[in-house]
mmCIF file of C-alpha atoms in Angstrom:
data_model
loop_
_atom_site.group_PDB
_atom_site.id
_atom_site.type_symbol
_atom_site.label_atom_id
_atom_site.label_comp_id
_atom_site.label_asym_id
_atom_site.label_seq_id
_atom_site.Cartn_x
_atom_site.Cartn_y
_atom_site.Cartn_z
ATOM 1 C CA MET A 1 0.184 -0.243 0.027
ATOM 2 C CA THR A 2 1.355 3.336 -1.081
ATOM 3 C CA ALA A 3 1.494 6.434 1.213
ATOM 4 C CA PRO A 4 -0.877 9.207 0.063
ATOM 5 C CA THR A 5 0.987 11.970 -1.638
ATOM 6 C CA LEU A 6 0.322 15.293 -0.097
ATOM 7 C CA PRO A 7 -0.910 18.317 -2.712
ATOM 8 C CA GLN A 8 1.412 20.917 -3.715
ATOM 9 C CA ALA A 9 0.716 24.317 -2.696
ATOM 10 C CA ARG A 10 -0.325 26.447 -5.798
ATOM 11 C CA ARG A 11 1.316 29.768 -6.722
ATOM 12 C CA LEU A 12 -0.713 32.582 -5.841
ATOM 13 C CA ALA A 13 -1.713 34.819 -8.776
ATOM 14 C CA PRO A 14 -1.152 38.719 -8.438
ATOM 15 C CA PRO A 15 -4.605 39.603 -7.578
ATOM 16 C CA ASP A 16 -4.500 37.241 -4.495
ATOM 17 C CA VAL A 17 -1.256 38.655 -3.442
ATOM 18 C CA ILE A 18 -2.723 42.243 -3.451
ATOM 19 C CA THR A 19 -6.038 41.101 -1.502
ATOM 20 C CA LEU A 20 -3.847 39.403 1.009
ATOM 21 C CA GLY A 21 -1.606 42.419 1.231
ATOM 22 C CA ALA A 22 -4.480 44.689 1.977
ATOM 23 C CA HIS A 23 -6.061 42.589 4.456
ATOM 24 C CA GLY A 24 -3.582 43.820 6.996
ATOM 25 C CA MET A 25 -4.360 47.384 6.005
ATOM 26 C CA ARG A 26 -7.909 46.810 6.391
ATOM 27 C CA THR A 27 -7.893 45.492 9.581
ATOM 28 C CA ARG A 28 -5.527 48.168 11.208
ATOM 29 C CA PRO A 29 -6.955 51.275 9.267
ATOM 30 C CA LEU A 30 -5.693 54.004 11.572
ATOM 31 C CA ARG A 31 -2.334 52.578 11.828
ATOM 32 C CA ALA A 32 -1.982 52.357 7.830
ATOM 33 C CA VAL A 33 -2.957 56.124 7.687
ATOM 34 C CA LEU A 34 -0.347 57.095 10.041
ATOM 35 C CA SER A 35 2.478 55.143 8.227
ATOM 36 C CA ALA A 36 1.310 56.384 4.988
ATOM 37 C CA LEU A 37 1.448 59.904 6.301
ATOM 38 C CA GLY A 38 4.951 60.060 6.306
ATOM 39 C CA ILE A 39 5.344 58.839 3.102
ATOM 40 C CA ALA A 40 2.823 61.139 1.662
ATOM 41 C CA ILE A 41 4.530 64.399 3.275
ATOM 42 C CA GLY A 42 7.862 63.178 1.650
ATOM 43 C CA VAL A 43 6.365 62.723 -1.876
ATOM 44 C CA ALA A 44 4.403 65.881 -1.702
ATOM 45 C CA ALA A 45 7.314 67.967 -0.805
ATOM 46 C CA MET A 46 9.300 66.394 -3.525
ATOM 47 C CA VAL A 47 6.387 66.935 -6.424
ATOM 48 C CA ALA A 48 6.003 70.388 -5.038
ATOM 49 C CA VAL A 49 9.660 71.450 -5.034
ATOM 50 C CA ILE A 50 10.056 69.995 -8.542
ATOM 51 C CA ALA A 51 6.580 71.518 -10.069
ATOM 52 C CA VAL A 52 6.793 74.957 -8.093
ATOM 53 C CA PRO A 53 10.242 75.988 -10.039
ATOM 54 C CA ALA A 54 8.875 74.597 -13.376
ATOM 55 C CA SER A 55 5.488 76.893 -13.108
ATOM 56 C CA ALA A 56 8.109 79.883 -12.201
ATOM 57 C CA GLN A 57 10.144 79.249 -15.000
ATOM 58 C CA GLN A 58 7.099 78.929 -17.347
ATOM 59 C CA ALA A 59 5.792 82.246 -15.989
ATOM 60 C CA LEU A 60 9.526 83.557 -16.837
ATOM 61 C CA HIS A 61 9.305 82.415 -20.297
ATOM 62 C CA ASP A 62 5.997 83.570 -20.893
ATOM 63 C CA LYS A 63 6.945 87.257 -19.405
ATOM 64 C CA LEU A 64 10.221 87.234 -21.374
ATOM 65 C CA ALA A 65 7.988 86.125 -24.565
ATOM 66 C CA ALA A 66 5.856 89.176 -23.831
ATOM 67 C CA LEU A 67 8.453 91.724 -22.933
ATOM 68 C CA GLY A 68 10.728 90.597 -25.529
ATOM 69 C CA THR A 69 14.211 89.427 -25.504
ATOM 70 C CA THR A 70 15.628 92.039 -28.015
ATOM 71 C CA LEU A 71 16.584 94.784 -25.475
ATOM 72 C CA LEU A 72 20.574 95.402 -24.929
ATOM 73 C CA THR A 73 21.699 97.993 -22.587
ATOM 74 C CA ALA A 74 25.353 99.650 -22.408
ATOM 75 C CA GLY A 75 26.830 101.805 -19.624
ATOM 76 C CA PRO A 76 30.430 102.646 -18.430
ATOM 77 C CA GLY A 77 32.464 99.831 -17.850
ATOM 78 C CA GLN A 78 35.996 99.827 -16.320
ATOM 79 C CA SER A 79 39.351 101.576 -17.540
ATOM 80 C CA PHE A 80 42.741 100.233 -17.292
ATOM 81 C CA THR A 81 44.045 102.873 -14.678
ATOM 82 C CA GLY A 82 40.688 102.668 -12.644
ATOM 83 C CA GLY A 83 39.601 106.355 -13.422
ATOM 84 C CA THR A 84 36.080 107.448 -13.795
ATOM 85 C CA VAL A 85 34.759 106.086 -17.145
ATOM 86 C CA TYR A 86 32.159 108.001 -19.413
ATOM 87 C CA LEU A 87 29.940 107.013 -22.524
ATOM 88 C CA PRO A 88 30.697 109.320 -25.453
ATOM 89 C CA ASP A 89 27.956 112.275 -25.819
ATOM 90 C CA ASN A 90 27.245 110.445 -29.306
ATOM 91 C CA ALA A 91 26.682 107.076 -28.118
ATOM 92 C CA VAL A 92 22.966 106.831 -29.380
ATOM 93 C CA ALA A 93 24.038 108.060 -32.776
ATOM 94 C CA MET A 94 26.697 105.298 -33.044
ATOM 95 C CA ALA A 95 24.568 102.781 -31.794
ATOM 96 C CA LYS A 96 21.919 103.481 -34.546
ATOM 97 C CA ARG A 97 24.675 102.953 -37.135
ATOM 98 C CA ILE A 98 24.326 99.397 -36.509
ATOM 99 C CA GLY A 99 22.611 97.687 -39.279
ATOM 100 C CA PRO A 100 20.229 95.262 -37.314
ATOM 101 C CA VAL A 101 19.451 97.801 -34.570
ATOM 102 C CA THR A 102 15.733 99.128 -34.705
ATOM 103 C CA GLY A 103 15.951 101.760 -31.826
ATOM 104 C CA ALA A 104 18.400 103.411 -29.592
ATOM 105 C CA SER A 105 17.957 105.955 -26.865
ATOM 106 C CA ALA A 106 19.591 106.787 -23.577
ATOM 107 C CA THR A 107 19.078 108.206 -19.918
ATOM 108 C CA GLY A 108 21.891 110.226 -17.949
ATOM 109 C CA LYS A 109 22.333 110.393 -14.229
ATOM 110 C CA VAL A 110 22.008 114.176 -12.743
ATOM 111 C CA THR A 111 24.204 113.584 -9.730
ATOM 112 C CA THR A 112 23.944 117.292 -8.761
ATOM 113 C CA ALA A 113 20.106 117.381 -8.293
ATOM 114 C CA THR A 114 17.814 115.714 -5.942
ATOM 115 C CA ILE A 115 14.055 115.037 -5.990
ATOM 116 C CA ARG A 116 12.017 116.040 -2.883
ATOM 117 C CA ARG A 117 7.948 115.993 -2.691
ATOM 118 C CA SER A 118 8.355 119.476 -1.656
ATOM 119 C CA ASP A 119 10.969 122.247 -0.556
ATOM 120 C CA LYS A 120 9.940 121.515 3.156
ATOM 121 C CA VAL A 121 11.301 118.027 2.958
ATOM 122 C CA ALA A 122 14.980 117.597 4.292
ATOM 123 C CA LEU A 123 17.563 117.935 1.471
ATOM 124 C CA GLY A 124 18.761 114.137 2.222
ATOM 125 C CA ASP A 125 15.014 112.770 2.233
ATOM 126 C CA THR A 126 15.083 111.567 -1.344
ATOM 127 C CA SER A 127 13.239 108.389 -1.020
ATOM 128 C CA GLY A 128 15.855 106.632 -2.951
ATOM 129 C CA VAL A 129 14.564 108.194 -6.338
ATOM 130 C CA ALA A 130 17.242 109.065 -8.858
ATOM 131 C CA VAL A 131 17.024 111.869 -11.232
ATOM 132 C CA LEU A 132 17.711 110.762 -14.851
ATOM 133 C CA ALA A 133 17.895 112.993 -17.920
ATOM 134 C CA ALA A 134 15.687 111.097 -20.651
ATOM 135 C CA LYS A 135 15.748 111.215 -24.516
ATOM 136 C CA ASP A 136 12.102 111.813 -25.812
ATOM 137 C CA ASN A 137 12.174 108.216 -27.736
ATOM 138 C CA LEU A 138 13.189 106.187 -24.381
ATOM 139 C CA LEU A 139 9.496 105.096 -23.879
ATOM 140 C CA GLY A 140 9.237 103.783 -27.476
ATOM 141 C CA VAL A 141 12.518 101.919 -27.135
ATOM 142 C CA LEU A 142 11.942 100.123 -23.967
ATOM 143 C CA GLY A 143 8.341 99.585 -24.804
ATOM 144 C CA GLY A 144 6.809 101.116 -21.756
ATOM 145 C CA LYS A 145 3.535 102.559 -21.458
ATOM 146 C CA PRO A 146 2.166 105.657 -19.278
ATOM 147 C CA HIS A 147 0.159 104.683 -16.539
ATOM 148 C CA GLY A 148 -1.233 108.250 -16.322
ATOM 149 C CA GLY A 149 -0.546 111.318 -18.177
ATOM 150 C CA SER A 150 2.060 111.183 -21.017
ATOM 151 C CA PHE A 151 6.030 110.881 -21.394
ATOM 152 C CA LEU A 152 8.592 113.477 -22.467
ATOM 153 C CA ASN A 153 7.893 114.732 -26.070
ATOM 154 C CA GLY A 154 8.651 117.716 -28.420
ATOM 155 C CA GLY A 155 5.753 119.742 -26.755
ATOM 156 C CA ASN A 156 7.131 119.615 -23.089
ATOM 157 C CA GLU A 157 10.824 118.191 -22.975
ATOM 158 C CA LYS A 158 12.201 121.779 -22.930
ATOM 159 C CA PHE A 159 10.270 122.967 -19.974
ATOM 160 C CA PRO A 160 10.374 121.737 -16.120
ATOM 161 C CA VAL A 161 8.138 118.610 -16.524
ATOM 162 C CA VAL A 162 8.920 115.261 -14.868
ATOM 163 C CA VAL A 163 7.967 111.843 -15.634
ATOM 164 C CA LEU A 164 7.890 109.228 -12.591
ATOM 165 C CA GLY A 165 8.732 105.485 -12.734
ATOM 166 C CA ALA A 166 6.113 103.375 -11.038
ATOM 167 C CA VAL A 167 8.215 102.746 -7.735
ATOM 168 C CA ALA A 168 9.081 106.541 -7.751
ATOM 169 C CA ALA A 169 5.592 107.550 -8.169
ATOM 170 C CA SER A 170 4.752 105.251 -5.126
ATOM 171 C CA ARG A 171 7.596 106.311 -2.854
ATOM 172 C CA LEU A 172 6.642 110.189 -3.304
ATOM 173 C CA GLY A 173 3.048 109.305 -2.799
ATOM 174 C CA ILE A 174 1.759 110.406 -6.256
ATOM 175 C CA ASP A 175 -0.702 107.796 -7.542
ATOM 176 C CA HIS A 176 -2.209 109.771 -10.394
ATOM 177 C CA VAL A 177 -1.939 112.571 -12.725
ATOM 178 C CA ASP A 178 -4.519 115.539 -12.954
ATOM 179 C CA PRO A 179 -4.134 118.178 -15.931
ATOM 180 C CA ALA A 180 -6.656 120.384 -14.265
ATOM 181 C CA HIS A 181 -4.599 119.913 -10.876
ATOM 182 C CA PRO A 182 -1.103 119.518 -11.708
ATOM 183 C CA THR A 183 1.218 117.837 -8.938
ATOM 184 C CA GLN A 184 4.937 119.553 -8.377
ATOM 185 C CA VAL A 185 8.092 118.127 -7.293
ATOM 186 C CA TYR A 186 11.133 119.986 -6.042
ATOM 187 C CA ILE A 187 14.264 118.858 -8.207
ATOM 188 C CA GLY A 188 17.603 120.781 -7.657
ATOM 189 C CA GLY A 189 16.051 124.039 -6.370
ATOM 190 C CA HIS A 190 13.623 124.166 -9.208
ATOM 191 C CA TRP A 191 9.754 123.483 -9.272
ATOM 192 C CA PHE A 192 8.725 120.611 -11.879
ATOM 193 C CA THR A 193 5.498 119.611 -12.784
ATOM 194 C CA VAL A 194 4.528 116.145 -12.794
ATOM 195 C CA ALA A 195 3.491 115.034 -16.785
ATOM 196 C CA GLY A 196 3.162 111.403 -16.302
ATOM 197 C CA VAL A 197 3.485 108.206 -14.416
ATOM 198 C CA LEU A 198 4.780 104.996 -16.059
ATOM 199 C CA ASP A 199 3.607 101.434 -15.529
ATOM 200 C CA ALA A 200 6.206 98.917 -14.226
ATOM 201 C CA MET A 201 8.974 97.782 -16.632
ATOM 202 C CA PRO A 202 10.525 94.333 -15.400
ATOM 203 C CA LEU A 203 13.500 94.793 -17.958
ATOM 204 C CA ALA A 204 14.364 98.494 -16.810
ATOM 205 C CA PRO A 205 13.837 98.264 -13.350
ATOM 206 C CA GLU A 206 16.127 101.657 -12.978
ATOM 207 C CA ILE A 207 13.452 103.467 -14.794
ATOM 208 C CA GLU A 208 10.989 102.285 -12.218
ATOM 209 C CA ARG A 209 12.736 104.174 -9.640
ATOM 210 C CA ALA A 210 13.851 107.247 -11.405
ATOM 211 C CA ALA A 211 12.389 110.918 -11.962
ATOM 212 C CA LEU A 212 12.863 111.491 -15.669
ATOM 213 C CA VAL A 213 13.516 115.190 -17.108
ATOM 214 C CA GLY A 214 14.291 116.271 -20.288
ATOM 215 C CA TRP A 215 17.667 116.268 -21.617
ATOM 216 C CA ASP A 216 18.126 120.168 -22.643
ATOM 217 C CA VAL A 217 16.527 120.946 -19.150
ATOM 218 C CA ALA A 218 18.704 118.947 -17.325
ATOM 219 C CA GLN A 219 21.647 120.495 -18.764
ATOM 220 C CA GLN A 220 20.294 124.157 -18.325
ATOM 221 C CA LEU A 221 18.819 123.827 -14.540
ATOM 222 C CA LEU A 222 20.184 120.972 -13.051
ATOM 223 C CA GLY A 223 24.024 121.144 -14.000
ATOM 224 C CA PHE A 224 23.790 117.697 -15.932
ATOM 225 C CA ASP A 225 27.114 117.132 -17.817
ATOM 226 C CA GLY A 226 25.287 115.782 -21.071
ATOM 227 C CA HIS A 227 27.300 112.287 -20.918
ATOM 228 C CA PRO A 228 24.724 109.182 -21.014
ATOM 229 C CA SER A 229 24.809 106.935 -18.364
ATOM 230 C CA THR A 230 22.793 103.908 -20.022
ATOM 231 C CA VAL A 231 22.228 103.459 -23.758
ATOM 232 C CA TYR A 232 19.289 101.168 -24.624
ATOM 233 C CA VAL A 233 19.296 99.521 -27.817
ATOM 234 C CA THR A 234 16.978 97.246 -29.497
ATOM 235 C CA ALA A 235 17.704 95.120 -32.447
ATOM 236 C CA GLN A 236 16.236 92.479 -34.623
ATOM 237 C CA GLU A 237 15.684 89.222 -32.807
ATOM 238 C CA SER A 238 18.029 86.889 -35.020
ATOM 239 C CA ALA A 239 20.710 89.539 -34.584
ATOM 240 C CA VAL A 240 20.681 90.070 -30.653
ATOM 241 C CA SER A 241 23.748 88.249 -30.164
ATOM 242 C CA ASP A 242 25.774 89.696 -33.100
ATOM 243 C CA VAL A 243 24.714 93.206 -31.897
ATOM 244 C CA GLN A 244 25.744 92.758 -28.483
ATOM 245 C CA ALA A 245 29.232 91.389 -29.649
ATOM 246 C CA VAL A 246 29.853 94.673 -31.701
ATOM 247 C CA LEU A 247 27.800 97.335 -29.611
ATOM 248 C CA GLY A 248 30.839 98.345 -27.021
ATOM 249 C CA ALA A 249 33.302 98.917 -29.802
ATOM 250 C CA THR A 250 30.906 100.695 -31.754
ATOM 251 C CA ILE A 251 29.874 103.259 -29.023
ATOM 252 C CA ASN A 252 33.502 103.852 -27.954
ATOM 253 C CA PRO A 253 35.866 102.452 -30.607
ATOM 254 C CA LYS A 254 38.958 104.041 -28.699
ATOM 255 C CA ALA A 255 38.439 102.018 -25.662
ATOM 256 C CA PRO A 256 35.684 99.258 -26.093
ATOM 257 C CA ASN A 257 36.621 97.961 -22.536
ATOM 258 C CA GLU A 258 34.954 101.129 -20.841
ATOM 259 C CA VAL A 259 31.702 99.838 -22.231
ATOM 260 C CA ALA A 260 29.632 97.183 -20.412
ATOM 261 C CA VAL A 261 26.912 95.668 -22.403
ATOM 262 C CA GLN A 262 24.183 93.760 -20.905
ATOM 263 C CA ARG A 263 21.110 91.768 -21.920
ATOM 264 C CA PRO A 264 18.503 92.161 -19.026
ATOM 265 C CA SER A 265 16.436 89.332 -19.966
ATOM 266 C CA ASP A 266 19.384 87.401 -19.397
ATOM 267 C CA VAL A 267 19.642 89.006 -15.785
ATOM 268 C CA LEU A 268 16.005 87.810 -14.918
ATOM 269 C CA ALA A 269 16.982 84.414 -16.131
ATOM 270 C CA ALA A 270 19.811 84.639 -13.869
ATOM 271 C CA GLN A 271 17.760 85.340 -10.988
ATOM 272 C CA GLU A 272 15.570 82.334 -11.886
ATOM 273 C CA LEU A 273 18.655 80.375 -11.514
ATOM 274 C CA THR A 274 19.514 81.479 -7.960
ATOM 275 C CA GLN A 275 16.333 80.263 -7.173
ATOM 276 C CA SER A 276 16.852 76.665 -8.321
ATOM 277 C CA THR A 277 19.766 76.472 -5.968
ATOM 278 C CA TYR A 278 17.158 76.720 -3.129
ATOM 279 C CA SER A 279 14.958 74.174 -5.135
ATOM 280 C CA ALA A 280 17.749 71.787 -4.645
ATOM 281 C CA LEU A 281 17.948 72.142 -0.776
ATOM 282 C CA PHE A 282 14.138 71.563 -0.421
ATOM 283 C CA LEU A 283 14.357 68.594 -2.470
ATOM 284 C CA GLY A 284 16.884 67.337 -0.343
ATOM 285 C CA LEU A 285 14.544 67.750 2.518
ATOM 286 C CA GLY A 286 11.776 66.078 0.835
ATOM 287 C CA GLY A 287 14.122 63.039 0.563
ATOM 288 C CA VAL A 288 14.771 63.319 4.131
ATOM 289 C CA ALA A 289 11.022 63.296 4.848
ATOM 290 C CA LEU A 290 10.554 60.296 2.350
ATOM 291 C CA LEU A 291 13.370 58.317 4.258
ATOM 292 C CA VAL A 292 11.716 58.984 7.777
ATOM 293 C CA GLY A 293 8.246 57.629 5.970
ATOM 294 C CA GLY A 294 10.229 54.732 4.904
ATOM 295 C CA VAL A 295 11.487 53.893 8.599
ATOM 296 C CA GLY A 296 7.764 54.547 9.991
ATOM 297 C CA VAL A 297 6.709 51.798 7.415
ATOM 298 C CA ALA A 298 9.367 49.203 7.973
ATOM 299 C CA ASN A 299 8.521 49.906 11.989
ATOM 300 C CA THR A 300 4.802 49.093 11.281
ATOM 301 C CA MET A 301 5.638 46.056 9.510
ATOM 302 C CA VAL A 302 7.929 44.646 12.038
ATOM 303 C CA ILE A 303 5.234 45.074 14.671
ATOM 304 C CA SER A 304 2.743 43.915 12.290
ATOM 305 C CA VAL A 305 4.739 40.418 11.964
ATOM 306 C CA LEU A 306 4.796 40.335 15.888
ATOM 307 C CA GLU A 307 1.505 40.814 16.433
ATOM 308 C CA ARG A 308 0.328 38.079 13.358
ATOM 309 C CA ARG A 309 2.289 35.377 14.537
ATOM 310 C CA ARG A 310 -0.884 33.085 14.921
ATOM 311 C CA GLU A 311 -2.119 33.816 11.402
ATOM 312 C CA ILE A 312 1.614 33.165 9.844
ATOM 313 C CA GLY A 313 1.552 30.009 11.761
ATOM 314 C CA LEU A 314 -2.141 28.884 10.696
ATOM 315 C CA ARG A 315 -1.257 29.660 7.086
ATOM 316 C CA ARG A 316 2.003 27.946 7.206
ATOM 317 C CA ALA A 317 0.088 24.934 8.831
ATOM 318 C CA LEU A 318 -2.628 25.128 5.977
ATOM 319 C CA GLY A 319 0.088 24.951 3.229
ATOM 320 C CA ALA A 320 1.396 28.236 2.547
ATOM 321 C CA THR A 321 5.058 28.178 1.488
ATOM 322 C CA ARG A 322 7.421 30.693 2.633
ATOM 323 C CA ARG A 323 7.481 32.251 -0.643
ATOM 324 C CA GLN A 324 3.403 33.115 -0.392
ATOM 325 C CA VAL A 325 3.969 34.547 3.161
ATOM 326 C CA ARG A 326 6.795 36.555 2.216
ATOM 327 C CA GLY A 327 4.852 37.967 -0.651
ATOM 328 C CA GLN A 328 2.093 38.820 1.520
ATOM 329 C CA PHE A 329 3.836 41.051 3.712
ATOM 330 C CA LEU A 330 5.917 42.490 1.007
ATOM 331 C CA ALA A 331 2.820 43.655 -1.132
ATOM 332 C CA GLU A 332 1.207 44.939 2.098
ATOM 333 C CA SER A 333 4.281 47.146 2.623
ATOM 334 C CA VAL A 334 4.502 48.100 -0.986
ATOM 335 C CA LEU A 335 0.731 49.039 -0.910
ATOM 336 C CA LEU A 336 0.951 51.187 1.943
ATOM 337 C CA ALA A 337 3.889 53.211 0.762
ATOM 338 C CA GLY A 338 2.131 53.218 -2.470
ATOM 339 C CA LEU A 339 -1.076 54.620 -1.044
ATOM 340 C CA GLY A 340 0.842 57.016 1.051
ATOM 341 C CA GLY A 341 2.691 57.890 -2.659
ATOM 342 C CA LEU A 342 -0.648 58.862 -4.302
ATOM 343 C CA VAL A 343 -1.850 60.724 -1.530
ATOM 344 C CA GLY A 344 1.469 62.803 -1.701
ATOM 345 C CA VAL A 345 1.267 63.274 -5.275
ATOM 346 C CA LEU A 346 -2.293 64.706 -4.927
ATOM 347 C CA ILE A 347 -1.157 67.000 -1.744
ATOM 348 C CA GLY A 348 1.596 68.092 -4.290
ATOM 349 C CA VAL A 349 -0.484 68.716 -7.387
ATOM 350 C CA LEU A 350 -2.759 70.959 -4.770
ATOM 351 C CA VAL A 351 -0.032 72.879 -3.543
ATOM 352 C CA THR A 352 1.556 73.759 -6.870
ATOM 353 C CA ALA A 353 -1.820 74.759 -8.320
ATOM 354 C CA GLY A 354 -2.517 76.950 -5.138
ATOM 355 C CA TYR A 355 0.688 78.840 -5.016
ATOM 356 C CA ALA A 356 1.061 79.336 -9.030
ATOM 357 C CA LEU A 357 -2.201 80.738 -8.575
ATOM 358 C CA SER A 358 -1.225 82.833 -5.592
ATOM 359 C CA GLN A 359 1.718 84.302 -7.821
ATOM 360 C CA GLY A 360 -0.367 84.731 -11.071
ATOM 361 C CA TRP A 361 1.630 81.827 -12.674
ATOM 362 C CA PRO A 362 0.828 79.051 -14.905
ATOM 363 C CA ALA A 363 0.478 75.941 -13.092
ATOM 364 C CA VAL A 364 2.898 73.466 -14.702
ATOM 365 C CA LEU A 365 2.718 69.766 -13.226
ATOM 366 C CA PRO A 366 5.633 67.575 -14.930
ATOM 367 C CA VAL A 367 4.257 64.142 -15.442
ATOM 368 C CA PRO A 368 7.558 62.514 -14.540
ATOM 369 C CA ALA A 369 7.678 64.045 -11.060
ATOM 370 C CA LEU A 370 4.101 63.000 -10.462
ATOM 371 C CA LEU A 371 4.632 59.440 -11.818
ATOM 372 C CA GLY A 372 7.980 59.165 -10.461
ATOM 373 C CA GLY A 373 6.704 60.132 -6.802
ATOM 374 C CA VAL A 374 4.317 57.217 -6.828
ATOM 375 C CA ALA A 375 7.290 54.783 -8.057
ATOM 376 C CA VAL A 376 9.716 56.160 -5.710
ATOM 377 C CA SER A 377 7.363 55.555 -2.696
ATOM 378 C CA ALA A 378 6.604 51.889 -3.877
ATOM 379 C CA LEU A 379 10.418 51.429 -3.976
ATOM 380 C CA VAL A 380 10.605 52.711 -0.381
ATOM 381 C CA GLY A 381 7.812 50.454 0.339
ATOM 382 C CA ALA A 382 9.413 47.455 -1.078
ATOM 383 C CA VAL A 383 12.777 48.283 0.514
ATOM 384 C CA ALA A 384 11.086 49.014 4.079
ATOM 385 C CA GLY A 385 9.058 45.608 3.943
ATOM 386 C CA ALA A 386 11.709 43.405 2.791
ATOM 387 C CA TYR A 387 13.164 42.494 6.193
ATOM 388 C CA PRO A 388 9.705 41.941 8.062
ATOM 389 C CA ALA A 389 8.704 39.928 5.039
ATOM 390 C CA MET A 390 11.803 37.760 5.271
ATOM 391 C CA ARG A 391 11.544 37.453 9.027
ATOM 392 C CA ALA A 392 7.577 36.495 8.754
ATOM 393 C CA ALA A 393 8.746 33.677 5.965
ATOM 394 C CA LYS A 394 11.180 32.143 8.345
ATOM 395 C CA LEU A 395 8.764 31.649 11.370
ATOM 396 C CA PRO A 396 8.375 27.867 11.780
ATOM 397 C CA PRO A 397 4.668 27.005 12.192
ATOM 398 C CA THR A 398 4.910 25.197 15.393
ATOM 399 C CA GLN A 399 6.670 28.421 17.046
ATOM 400 C CA ALA A 400 4.316 30.807 15.299
ATOM 401 C CA LEU A 401 1.388 28.811 17.007
ATOM 402 C CA SER A 402 2.900 28.316 20.360
#
């Protein structure tokens, strides 16, 4: 008589493994939520840190596209002797000789005069507003617009009138221009009538903080020496780099090194690059939070194995293999972390959308970051659950049931 053969354990299908893994989460929901919370916080931080700078970069790209990237500025550079450097009086005319140049204008610092709201204000209280002599075509070259009133023109530039940048007007307490009741400010011992207030000009922040007067008036009344301090040049978009390369030598052929040429749009891009340094720091903090969450999942799974020794022993006694027990607990760990990852991605999306909306940016949600958040959380769950799963699989049925 032959001995009966024992039935061999069947391989569990993936849906069965997932069902067994979810069983532990269903029986202890509060512990599962608290364990997944650490993963969710880490993933949310990482998603937000990637998505928020992407939104800022897109906003910067849109802003530059609207403002234009064809503007160049030229100012005094450095001399070999270290002395004071001036741009030539004919710098604007020389710049216009460059073929692809479509417009050129200039401003000049009036260092001998300050602006005050009235003659009763202390001489040194200028509110940080500079006085600049300006060509009448400056606004057209910069693509700016008057917020109120008008800019310098052939009809008023030879008279004591002033146009205020947006920040300068705010600091002086002037928010509008009323031709019927003109506002006056005190500049260099003379009263000037405010002819206009300009809108914000991101590519020319120095204009926003300045009071602009006519070139001739600045020379006649304010002791302006006639040397431009900044030359603004616009060029055909396809030739901006070429114009930038020759602008210094064209303005001052004798000493090109004494002309510093910049592209304002590059300055804005550099500011965005500086912000990305902080993004890397916050990304690292998000990774630390994710690591802490993984430790929490591992701790939860170790405790779960200890509490479910009888369940493990019963399953082993009924024919479950070590591989099946190991798969059950590993699946539970991955599901727990994956759930935290999904919640974290959702939180990260909401944080990004809310912050972008508050800043007036378009909300950019990189798909690789969203998918990567879930994948990384699942990987953390697999690593965190590996040891508890192996420990559960090694428990002998007799010891587990004792």
